[in-house]
XYZ file of C-alpha atoms in Angstrom:
714
model
C -102.900 -39.532 51.147
C -106.116 -38.291 52.628
C -108.856 -40.843 51.957
C -110.972 -38.194 50.250
C -108.328 -37.711 47.571
C -109.435 -41.104 46.280
C -113.078 -40.137 45.746
C -114.875 -39.122 42.557
C -118.618 -38.835 43.028
C -118.927 -41.809 45.327
C -116.780 -42.987 48.211
C -113.592 -44.875 48.896
C -113.616 -48.567 47.888
C -117.216 -48.469 46.674
C -117.960 -52.111 45.834
C -121.594 -52.568 46.594
C -125.094 -51.307 45.815
C -127.948 -51.774 48.291
C -131.633 -50.841 48.152
C -132.968 -48.891 51.140
C -136.441 -47.633 52.086
C -135.938 -43.952 53.000
C -137.886 -42.683 56.016
C -136.815 -39.860 58.343
C -136.745 -40.601 62.075
C -137.566 -38.150 64.850
C -134.627 -36.220 66.316
C -133.680 -33.671 68.905
C -134.154 -30.638 66.650
C -135.917 -29.672 63.405
C -134.352 -31.284 60.351
C -133.187 -29.618 57.164
C -135.724 -29.972 54.370
C -134.204 -32.702 52.193
C -136.525 -32.203 49.251
C -134.604 -31.174 46.148
C -135.427 -31.369 42.489
C -134.310 -34.803 41.297
C -132.627 -37.181 43.753
C -134.146 -37.128 47.261
C -132.178 -39.585 49.381
C -132.973 -39.544 53.093
C -131.303 -41.205 56.076
C -132.994 -44.200 57.653
C -133.637 -44.692 61.349
C -130.769 -47.187 61.361
C -128.404 -44.633 59.824
C -129.268 -42.022 62.420
C -128.876 -44.388 65.374
C -125.523 -45.642 64.075
C -124.273 -42.084 63.470
C -125.106 -41.159 67.059
C -123.303 -44.215 68.443
C -120.225 -43.682 66.264
C -119.985 -40.066 67.437
C -120.176 -41.325 71.028
C -117.377 -43.843 70.418
C -115.140 -41.205 68.862
C -115.719 -38.826 71.767
C -115.319 -41.275 74.622
C -113.500 -44.452 73.595
C -111.121 -43.772 70.701
C -107.447 -43.047 71.360
C -107.881 -39.338 70.573
C -111.290 -38.869 72.273
C -112.215 -35.951 69.993
C -115.300 -33.903 71.013
C -117.947 -33.092 68.423
C -117.092 -29.377 68.312
C -117.121 -26.372 65.977
C -113.517 -27.012 64.929
C -114.196 -30.676 64.137
C -117.338 -29.644 62.247
C -115.202 -27.470 59.978
C -113.015 -30.473 59.095
C -115.994 -32.789 58.561
C -117.633 -30.164 56.358
C -114.510 -29.724 54.210
C -114.045 -33.504 53.998
C -117.577 -33.932 52.730
C -117.187 -31.173 50.124
C -113.913 -32.698 48.952
C -115.480 -36.130 48.957
C -118.341 -35.214 46.643
C -116.602 -32.778 44.283
C -112.849 -32.774 44.810
C -112.179 -31.671 41.237
C -114.680 -28.779 41.463
C -116.347 -29.836 38.231
C -120.000 -29.924 39.294
C -121.045 -27.436 41.966
C -121.402 -23.672 41.915
C -120.099 -21.146 44.417
C -123.719 -20.399 45.295
C -124.172 -24.051 46.301
C -121.100 -23.946 48.529
C -122.248 -20.630 50.035
C -125.582 -22.251 50.834
C -123.783 -25.116 52.615
C -121.910 -22.712 54.918
C -124.874 -22.796 57.316
C -123.760 -26.324 58.318
C -120.022 -25.673 58.615
C -119.852 -25.164 62.382
C -122.545 -27.620 63.476
C -122.355 -30.733 61.322
C -120.376 -32.881 63.823
C -122.721 -31.850 66.649
C -125.584 -32.978 64.404
C -124.003 -36.437 64.201
C -124.010 -36.583 67.991
C -127.770 -35.992 67.915
C -128.296 -38.550 65.169
C -129.198 -35.751 62.745
C -127.921 -36.435 59.223
C -130.225 -34.055 57.371
C -127.585 -31.405 56.605
C -125.086 -33.995 55.342
C -127.725 -35.613 53.127
C -128.739 -32.162 51.867
C -125.156 -31.577 50.639
C -124.957 -35.039 49.095
C -128.279 -34.676 47.284
C -127.411 -31.202 45.993
C -124.141 -32.492 44.582
C -125.695 -35.563 42.953
C -128.355 -33.458 41.253
C -125.681 -31.066 39.946
C -123.827 -34.115 38.655
C -126.912 -35.301 36.753
C -127.455 -31.816 35.314
C -123.863 -31.755 34.030
C -124.180 -35.196 32.489
C -127.417 -34.285 30.732
C -125.836 -31.091 29.389
C -122.879 -33.165 28.158
C -125.264 -35.397 26.234
C -126.683 -32.318 24.493
C -123.195 -31.176 23.507
C -122.278 -34.384 21.670
C -124.087 -33.281 18.519
C -123.006 -29.640 18.793
C -120.439 -28.260 16.347
C -116.859 -28.426 17.716
C -113.949 -26.624 16.068
C -110.834 -28.766 16.524
C -108.610 -26.162 14.867
C -109.315 -23.557 17.544
C -106.652 -22.898 20.189
C -108.255 -23.552 23.562
C -107.525 -25.901 26.442
C -109.305 -28.076 28.979
C -108.368 -28.755 32.613
C -110.011 -31.893 33.938
C -109.144 -31.576 37.618
C -109.754 -28.156 39.191
C -108.978 -28.845 42.843
C -106.920 -25.659 43.210
C -109.320 -23.506 41.169
C -112.253 -21.470 42.464
C -115.807 -22.764 42.350
C -117.791 -21.783 39.261
C -119.549 -18.455 39.833
C -122.249 -19.027 37.222
C -123.979 -21.758 35.276
C -122.401 -20.295 32.131
C -118.922 -21.065 33.500
C -120.015 -24.553 34.480
C -121.499 -25.231 31.053
C -118.364 -23.976 29.291
C -116.296 -26.446 31.314
C -118.571 -29.272 30.215
C -118.575 -28.091 26.595
C -114.782 -28.439 26.705
C -115.049 -31.814 28.428
C -117.234 -33.152 25.603
C -114.946 -31.623 22.980
C -111.925 -33.276 24.596
C -113.655 -36.660 24.806
C -114.571 -36.495 21.115
C -111.080 -35.365 20.162
C -109.519 -38.145 22.212
C -111.670 -40.723 20.405
C -110.596 -39.244 17.056
C -106.917 -39.551 17.935
C -107.154 -43.097 19.269
C -108.430 -44.401 15.939
C -105.966 -46.893 14.453
C -106.288 -45.252 11.031
C -106.603 -41.447 11.213
C -107.950 -41.363 7.657
C -110.946 -43.482 8.632
C -112.298 -41.683 11.679
C -115.947 -42.640 12.199
C -117.438 -39.520 13.789
C -120.871 -41.059 14.246
C -119.397 -44.112 15.973
C -117.379 -41.837 18.261
C -120.500 -39.873 19.133
C -122.341 -43.089 19.887
C -119.458 -44.277 22.106
C -119.546 -41.030 24.034
C -123.334 -41.048 24.220
C -123.201 -44.547 25.723
C -120.526 -43.424 28.180
C -122.545 -40.463 29.441
C -125.785 -42.435 29.580
C -123.983 -45.059 31.641
C -122.729 -42.389 34.035
C -126.267 -41.071 34.406
C -127.565 -44.588 34.979
C -124.931 -45.275 37.631
C -125.647 -41.972 39.411
C -129.386 -42.680 39.479
C -128.601 -45.976 41.223
C -127.056 -44.084 44.109
C -128.885 -44.951 47.317
C -129.054 -43.886 50.944
C -126.412 -46.415 51.966
C -124.015 -44.913 49.433
C -124.599 -41.453 50.861
C -124.342 -42.718 54.442
C -120.981 -44.421 53.795
C -119.461 -41.249 52.360
C -120.916 -39.079 55.118
C -119.614 -41.352 57.878
C -116.170 -41.429 56.295
C -116.171 -37.615 56.301
C -116.669 -37.836 60.066
C -114.203 -40.620 60.928
C -111.487 -39.276 58.636
C -111.717 -35.918 60.418
C -110.798 -37.686 63.657
C -108.171 -40.177 62.476
C -107.128 -41.500 59.025
C -107.258 -45.123 60.178
C -110.594 -45.015 61.986
C -113.362 -45.960 59.562
C -117.002 -46.956 59.782
C -118.112 -49.613 57.277
C -121.789 -50.229 56.562
C -122.886 -53.915 56.597
C -122.098 -54.681 52.967
C -118.711 -53.015 52.979
C -117.889 -54.467 56.400
C -118.314 -57.906 54.883
C -116.158 -56.977 51.899
C -113.457 -55.621 54.220
C -113.447 -58.769 56.340
C -113.344 -60.993 53.275
C -110.309 -59.069 52.052
C -108.565 -60.124 55.263
C -109.199 -63.799 54.526
C -107.143 -66.161 52.423
C -108.646 -65.923 48.951
C -109.499 -63.376 46.293
C -110.795 -63.871 42.784
C -109.954 -62.053 39.575
C -106.789 -60.331 38.361
C -105.277 -59.773 41.800
C -105.362 -55.985 42.096
C -106.906 -53.629 44.641
C -108.815 -50.886 42.836
C -110.001 -47.423 43.825
C -111.712 -44.542 42.061
C -109.568 -41.485 41.377
C -110.819 -38.655 39.180
C -113.522 -40.877 37.680
C -111.010 -43.547 36.692
C -110.551 -47.042 38.135
C -107.025 -46.889 39.550
C -104.745 -49.735 40.652
C -103.708 -49.208 44.270
C -102.198 -52.557 45.133
C -101.069 -55.610 43.208
C -101.639 -58.835 45.104
C -98.594 -61.086 45.220
C -99.162 -64.342 43.376
C -102.085 -63.085 41.280
C -102.261 -62.708 37.469
C -101.321 -59.005 37.563
C -98.330 -59.763 39.811
C -97.082 -62.566 37.555
C -97.584 -60.644 34.308
C -95.766 -57.516 35.584
C -97.537 -55.290 33.022
C -99.633 -53.417 35.609
C -98.261 -50.960 38.139
C -99.470 -48.913 41.103
C -101.552 -45.895 39.977
C -102.154 -47.300 36.474
C -105.698 -46.425 35.362
C -108.093 -48.894 33.716
C -110.150 -47.075 31.086
C -111.849 -49.971 29.262
C -112.517 -53.712 29.690
C -113.150 -56.514 27.184
C -114.185 -60.110 27.873
C -112.260 -62.975 26.300
C -109.755 -62.825 23.467
C -112.214 -61.379 20.938
C -114.593 -59.302 23.064
C -115.144 -55.617 22.321
C -113.834 -53.051 24.762
C -116.371 -51.389 27.041
C -115.484 -47.915 28.269
C -115.570 -47.788 32.120
C -114.450 -44.196 32.720
C -116.677 -42.712 35.420
C -118.391 -45.976 36.375
C -119.169 -46.884 39.933
C -116.330 -48.965 41.287
C -118.583 -51.920 42.023
C -119.818 -51.945 38.410
C -116.270 -51.747 37.056
C -115.045 -54.492 39.397
C -117.897 -56.731 38.217
C -116.536 -56.412 34.659
C -112.934 -57.054 35.693
C -113.634 -60.022 37.966
C -114.700 -63.384 36.553
C -114.352 -67.142 36.715
C -110.973 -68.781 37.017
C -109.450 -69.499 33.611
C -111.362 -66.829 31.674
C -109.571 -64.006 29.848
C -110.029 -60.289 30.449
C -108.423 -57.503 28.412
C -107.774 -54.081 29.920
C -106.986 -50.737 28.334
C -104.454 -49.116 30.645
C -103.402 -45.489 30.982
C -100.004 -45.828 32.730
C -99.317 -44.088 36.038
C -98.160 -40.526 35.512
C -99.187 -40.502 31.842
C -101.238 -37.541 30.690
C -104.838 -38.061 29.683
C -103.836 -37.499 26.080
C -101.492 -40.505 26.066
C -102.531 -43.577 24.092
C -103.583 -46.482 26.352
C -101.807 -49.849 26.267
C -103.643 -53.183 26.213
C -102.986 -55.870 28.833
C -104.471 -59.363 28.583
C -104.780 -61.455 31.756
C -106.193 -64.862 32.586
C -108.244 -64.699 35.770
C -107.297 -66.929 38.697
C -108.426 -67.800 42.161
C -105.842 -65.992 44.212
C -104.764 -67.695 47.391
C -103.501 -64.992 49.677
C -101.285 -67.621 51.207
C -99.263 -67.033 48.024
C -98.237 -63.786 49.677
C -95.935 -65.964 51.712
C -92.290 -65.135 52.189
C -90.122 -66.149 49.232
C -86.373 -66.439 48.774
C -83.785 -66.029 46.076
C -79.994 -65.982 45.994
C -77.963 -63.289 44.241
C -74.256 -63.525 43.449
C -72.728 -60.060 43.723
C -69.209 -59.088 42.758
C -67.913 -56.832 45.517
C -65.606 -53.830 45.323
C -62.751 -56.190 46.281
C -63.383 -58.357 43.207
C -64.713 -61.290 45.220
C -68.113 -62.933 44.665
C -70.593 -62.825 47.548
C -73.804 -64.800 47.955
C -76.679 -62.650 49.192
C -79.869 -64.407 50.271
C -82.960 -62.269 49.604
C -86.251 -62.884 51.429
C -89.232 -61.028 50.000
C -92.021 -60.533 52.545
C -95.214 -58.922 51.135
C -97.127 -58.907 54.475
C -97.058 -60.181 58.069
C -99.500 -63.084 57.983
C -100.736 -65.858 60.239
C -103.513 -68.418 59.859
C -105.564 -67.441 62.923
C -108.216 -70.043 62.178
C -105.643 -72.858 62.202
C -104.216 -71.522 65.459
C -107.687 -71.526 67.032
C -108.186 -75.116 65.857
C -104.977 -76.108 67.613
C -103.282 -77.075 64.344
C -99.586 -77.459 65.164
C -98.671 -76.902 61.496
C -100.383 -73.535 61.144
C -98.891 -71.175 58.564
C -97.220 -67.965 59.672
C -94.602 -65.442 58.614
C -92.085 -66.451 61.260
C -92.384 -70.170 60.546
C -91.922 -69.637 56.814
C -88.966 -67.264 57.212
C -87.256 -69.665 59.635
C -87.415 -72.397 56.981
C -86.118 -70.016 54.318
C -83.214 -69.008 56.534
C -82.336 -72.677 57.058
C -82.269 -73.226 53.293
C -80.187 -70.097 52.718
C -77.678 -71.243 55.304
C -77.437 -74.554 53.468
C -76.713 -72.554 50.293
C -73.840 -70.886 52.112
C -75.010 -67.286 51.782
C -72.745 -64.552 53.139
C -75.583 -62.201 54.123
C -79.385 -62.006 54.229
C -81.494 -59.141 52.859
C -85.135 -58.831 53.971
C -87.263 -56.985 51.404
C -90.173 -55.180 53.118
C -90.892 -52.702 50.329
C -94.653 -52.126 49.930
C -95.314 -54.347 52.956
C -98.286 -52.621 54.603
C -98.090 -54.660 57.803
C -100.368 -57.303 59.258
C -99.999 -59.304 62.449
C -98.291 -57.472 65.308
C -97.414 -60.769 66.977
C -95.657 -61.946 63.807
C -93.594 -58.739 63.691
C -92.445 -59.479 67.237
C -91.696 -63.145 66.603
C -89.922 -62.435 63.310
C -87.655 -59.951 65.092
C -86.823 -62.803 67.462
C -85.194 -64.731 64.612
C -82.512 -62.035 64.464
C -82.082 -61.041 68.141
C -81.590 -63.244 71.193
C -84.472 -62.275 73.484
C -85.503 -58.762 74.407
C -88.252 -56.156 73.963
C -89.417 -55.415 70.416
C -92.210 -52.844 70.680
C -94.135 -50.806 73.237
C -97.877 -50.169 72.966
C -99.677 -47.347 74.785
C -103.472 -47.542 75.038
C -106.101 -44.816 75.388
C -105.648 -44.852 79.181
C -101.898 -44.184 78.801
C -101.014 -47.672 79.976
C -97.842 -48.987 78.310
C -97.277 -52.646 77.520
C -93.874 -53.951 76.401
C -94.014 -56.853 73.931
C -90.863 -58.944 73.795
C -89.202 -61.822 72.006
C -88.898 -64.467 74.695
C -87.365 -67.288 72.653
C -83.662 -67.954 73.158
C -81.335 -68.259 70.195
C -81.207 -66.764 66.686
C -82.117 -68.221 63.318
C -79.597 -65.935 61.586
C -76.674 -64.179 63.265
C -74.753 -63.106 60.155
C -74.731 -59.828 58.182
C -78.282 -58.596 57.725
C -80.112 -55.836 55.851
C -83.741 -54.680 55.653
C -85.209 -52.860 52.645
C -88.085 -50.413 53.208
C -89.864 -47.718 51.204
C -92.644 -45.150 51.660
C -95.279 -47.914 51.585
C -93.683 -50.089 54.262
C -96.038 -49.585 57.196
C -97.166 -50.701 60.633
C -95.715 -54.164 61.400
C -92.948 -53.541 58.834
C -91.946 -50.431 60.748
C -91.958 -52.285 64.056
C -89.606 -54.921 62.651
C -87.295 -52.488 60.821
C -87.227 -50.132 63.820
C -86.248 -52.927 66.214
C -83.484 -54.199 63.890
C -82.145 -50.632 63.655
C -82.384 -49.932 67.395
C -80.544 -53.135 68.306
C -77.855 -52.433 65.691
C -78.654 -55.844 64.261
C -78.668 -54.835 60.588
C -78.588 -52.115 57.948
C -81.849 -50.396 56.945
C -81.884 -49.468 53.253
C -84.334 -47.530 51.065
C -86.539 -44.531 51.788
C -88.411 -43.380 54.890
C -91.350 -45.652 55.716
C -95.049 -44.736 55.865
C -95.282 -43.668 59.505
C -98.348 -45.617 60.654
C -97.799 -46.114 64.352
C -101.376 -46.699 65.516
C -103.366 -49.777 66.537
C -106.949 -50.400 65.348
C -109.582 -52.749 66.720
C -112.406 -53.947 64.464
C -115.662 -53.742 66.440
C -119.127 -54.964 65.424
C -121.502 -51.999 65.892
C -124.237 -54.304 67.203
C -122.357 -54.231 70.524
C -123.283 -50.558 70.901
C -126.857 -50.595 69.601
C -129.233 -50.965 72.549
C -132.085 -53.461 72.533
C -134.521 -50.530 72.498
C -132.912 -49.028 69.406
C -132.819 -52.409 67.684
C -136.567 -52.681 68.237
C -136.999 -49.116 66.977
C -135.122 -49.959 63.769
C -137.201 -53.085 63.288
C -140.459 -51.219 63.946
C -139.534 -48.484 61.449
C -139.494 -51.063 58.659
C -136.187 -49.572 57.515
C -133.850 -52.449 58.383
C -131.879 -53.229 55.248
C -133.388 -56.375 53.667
C -130.335 -56.821 51.431
C -127.673 -57.057 54.127
C -125.406 -59.912 52.951
C -125.466 -63.156 54.904
C -122.816 -63.105 57.591
C -122.289 -59.339 57.432
C -122.428 -57.298 60.660
C -126.071 -56.187 60.826
C -125.256 -52.608 61.799
C -121.841 -52.399 60.214
C -118.420 -52.293 61.791
C -116.037 -49.632 63.033
C -112.270 -50.001 62.830
C -111.240 -47.650 65.606
C -107.797 -46.511 66.741
C -107.220 -47.698 70.312
C -103.438 -47.520 70.782
C -100.076 -46.331 69.551
C -96.772 -48.113 68.785
C -93.403 -47.053 70.177
C -89.923 -48.352 69.504
C -87.800 -49.755 72.325
C -86.013 -46.388 72.394
C -89.345 -44.753 73.276
C -89.692 -43.045 69.880
C -93.006 -43.415 68.097
C -93.122 -44.798 64.554
C -96.178 -42.572 64.065
C -95.859 -39.798 61.486
C -92.048 -39.968 61.144
C -91.760 -43.634 60.215
C -88.369 -45.361 60.134
C -85.469 -43.526 58.467
C -83.028 -45.728 56.518
C -79.309 -45.898 57.217
C -78.503 -46.007 53.495
C -80.844 -43.757 51.531
C -82.323 -44.200 48.052
C -84.205 -41.339 46.365
C -87.955 -41.716 45.943
C -90.736 -39.983 44.045
C -93.097 -40.388 47.008
C -92.669 -37.273 49.142
C -93.729 -37.091 52.778
C -95.944 -34.115 51.949
C -98.122 -36.150 49.577
C -97.728 -39.794 50.626
C -97.739 -41.529 53.976
C -99.037 -40.668 57.421
C -97.509 -37.186 57.424
C -99.790 -36.249 54.492
C -102.899 -36.973 56.599
C -104.234 -33.792 58.292
C -105.923 -35.757 61.097
C -102.988 -38.084 61.813
C -101.800 -38.424 65.379
C -98.543 -36.548 66.043
C -95.127 -38.031 66.693
C -94.159 -38.265 70.349
C -92.075 -40.421 72.612
C -92.254 -42.271 75.905
C -89.615 -43.686 78.207
C -87.268 -46.189 76.580
C -87.386 -49.763 77.770
C -84.275 -51.697 78.755
C -82.626 -53.578 75.895
C -79.129 -54.754 75.005
C -77.678 -53.262 71.818
C -76.027 -55.912 69.641
C -73.590 -53.493 68.017
C -73.200 -49.807 67.232
C -73.378 -49.298 63.470
C -73.243 -45.501 63.352
C -69.693 -45.257 61.971
C -70.021 -48.153 59.539
C -73.364 -46.789 58.272
C -71.673 -43.488 57.426
C -69.011 -45.353 55.446
C -71.636 -47.459 53.652
C -73.595 -44.343 52.672
C -70.443 -42.711 51.250
C -69.485 -45.795 49.203
C -73.083 -46.115 47.994
C -73.199 -42.498 46.796
C -69.923 -42.823 44.881
C -71.131 -45.983 43.170
C -74.409 -44.299 42.229
C -72.627 -41.439 40.477
C -71.219 -43.981 38.001
C -74.418 -46.006 37.556
C -76.603 -45.587 34.429
C -79.380 -47.470 36.282
C -79.282 -44.819 39.006
C -79.753 -42.111 36.383
C -82.773 -44.009 35.055
C -84.215 -43.973 38.585
C -83.684 -40.213 38.886
C -85.345 -39.685 35.489
C -88.346 -41.746 36.595
C -88.655 -39.648 39.745
C -88.426 -36.395 37.773
C -91.102 -37.581 35.317
C -93.373 -38.678 38.162
C -93.112 -35.345 39.968
C -93.631 -33.394 36.749
C -96.856 -35.273 36.080
C -98.264 -34.847 39.597
C -100.187 -31.770 38.517
C -103.010 -31.812 35.985
C -101.857 -29.686 33.047
C -104.273 -27.992 30.696
C -104.829 -30.169 27.617
C -104.881 -28.596 24.177
C -108.159 -28.984 22.302
C -106.440 -28.225 19.002
C -106.265 -31.509 17.107
C -102.915 -30.849 15.439
C -101.254 -29.758 18.676
C -102.691 -32.577 20.779
C -101.654 -35.151 18.186
C -98.110 -33.755 18.181
C -97.999 -33.787 21.982
C -99.159 -37.404 22.048
C -96.567 -38.466 19.471
C -93.865 -36.696 21.464
C -94.896 -38.598 24.596
C -94.975 -41.882 22.677
C -91.492 -41.345 21.241
C -90.083 -40.243 24.581
C -91.405 -43.412 26.207
C -89.879 -45.574 23.446
C -86.495 -43.825 23.766
C -86.587 -44.176 27.539
C -87.308 -47.907 27.402
C -84.692 -48.489 24.705
C -82.028 -46.811 26.863
C -82.808 -49.288 29.618
C -82.887 -52.231 27.205
C -79.484 -51.223 25.823
C -78.097 -51.031 29.362
C -79.389 -54.548 30.060
C -78.098 -55.880 26.745
C -81.618 -56.700 25.502
C -83.028 -56.206 21.955
C -84.447 -52.720 21.387
C -88.171 -52.000 21.127
C -89.008 -51.386 17.480
C -92.029 -49.681 15.960
C -94.961 -52.065 15.579
C -93.738 -54.475 18.249
C -95.483 -54.920 21.624
C -93.876 -53.019 24.476
C -91.228 -55.241 26.130
C -91.313 -55.922 29.843
C -88.434 -54.562 31.907
C -87.719 -56.940 34.758
C -84.834 -55.192 36.484
C -84.814 -54.144 40.137
C -82.004 -51.646 40.520
C -82.769 -50.840 44.171
C -82.602 -54.526 45.120
C -79.286 -55.054 43.314
C -77.715 -51.962 44.838
C -78.939 -52.979 48.305
C -77.178 -56.299 47.797
C -74.053 -54.343 46.806
C -74.264 -52.378 50.058
C -74.356 -55.636 52.018
C -71.145 -56.788 50.318
C -69.598 -53.470 51.402
C -70.817 -54.177 54.934
C -69.209 -57.615 54.951
C -65.875 -56.167 53.806
C -65.919 -53.330 56.330
C -66.860 -55.651 59.195
C -63.862 -57.844 58.378
């Protein structure tokens, strides 16, 4: 999805807080008056110089070479509005009308190093935010009638902007009423609701939000503003200020600390966006993508602290901790309505070695349609990794994807497996070279991928090693979150006819990014100017790029057939339904994504033509699915997910909301018990903790398809 769909009042992946002295530098034209009542953040000389250089890079050196024009300004303007107030809960139509003066010129302003209009928008929004929070505080002690029939909509993206302060205040009256009602209904004993305690909880929540907002600084504003610019050009080109550049680079290293989950802010809630293989969350299996963390407690006996609306860095600080310590999380499951009761998950923090994201194997025994048992070796590959540091040191035993998979294939051959299934679901990519070399384990020499650079020069990257590590029946599993290197590998296997691709259409990221230290583009004169201004950030972390870093798109991937993986992704041969539509997830959902195109194919030798056998496999698969209860469960999950994509209006009538919540609770229990009955497990009874369902239907059915493949090939 568009990066701005992950913002609340700050910016994507906000994990830092820096102090900056705010002084305005001279520019090429008069600046907008930044003085507003309340917050008065101003860009520094360093910000303005960096903005000018980034605009220059985007115009002249990126793959798209997009000019800073009126049309781009419109996109940047809309990105910034969506970034600050996507839910339309804070600003008035009069504010947005006032901002229209910048709509056609804001990208040209970047080119001149003029950030005054962007900071004006940011400051106006932040002050509206503080006004709303202060009004909410006043409403806590107001009289609220919980028997009245009215509703509250928390996310108003598709609604119009408020036309008056009265409309805005009524929205926030309802917000406070809902928050109080929600606290009433979450009490363990409804007969002992402590209204004063609930008011104090809410008062603390709002005061914390105000405190966090007042800590907003010029670097925070600059990061959001720059992302509005880069995202207008390309969804994978991003500028990172020094602190976030360091955090990004650390995330590419070998260790993380905490629960092992990547978090983002969505609609003022800390949301799980990735679960790191090998970490506590991965091992526990209680957390899932798009689950929302609403409260955190330290240790086994600590009290829960509400984190709704916190800055991401503040929330992460509560969730992270020393190895061996316990953290408890209140979780609102993905897709659940705001009125649903949260579940509690307890995790023991660990030091997460990203090397634990290594390839892993298992063996499944599958009874085929012919009644025979088949051994299917499954290799799960979470990412394409390589220890670059060990390679640079000349270490002959360096760790890499291809080396690990080769060893796993050897062990599977010793086990006498009949086929191998490579699981690339949720594999977001990694090393391009490893994608090429891994393909070489399954083909005997030949081109794997073509790369075209910004000068239209095409380079063909090939597997040059003779021999195969596995020449038997082979399948590759992909889904909507298989991207980049995963798509290169799956596309090559499909083009060579070397194996069956199973799952749903992949992400469609077919672009190449280079990470560049911005100091390379800041002239000595400008460096002296920044130093002389006294505005150089004194809190830049040790080792961080002094002027930040830009990850800029410099090339595009193409399959050996000449077809780009960009936008369209890789389409499976045997299709599984998915809740993640192309319109809302993946590259095709990004307005600024590069289009699909094609170049000349390169010469390669097809191993076999699988068109006819793929059609037979798809037909057998569909017939088997019609008889499968597990398949029906999958379809129900998809239907529930799509139904909950929109934000419904929530009843503010206590009796009705309580009934709705109980209905949701019972439906969830019935749904889980149907699955438990299918698996032959004890049912989930009232008062017992929710059981964990560890059943991967898509994996098992993919293994079934491979047994069909073996039979048909014979």
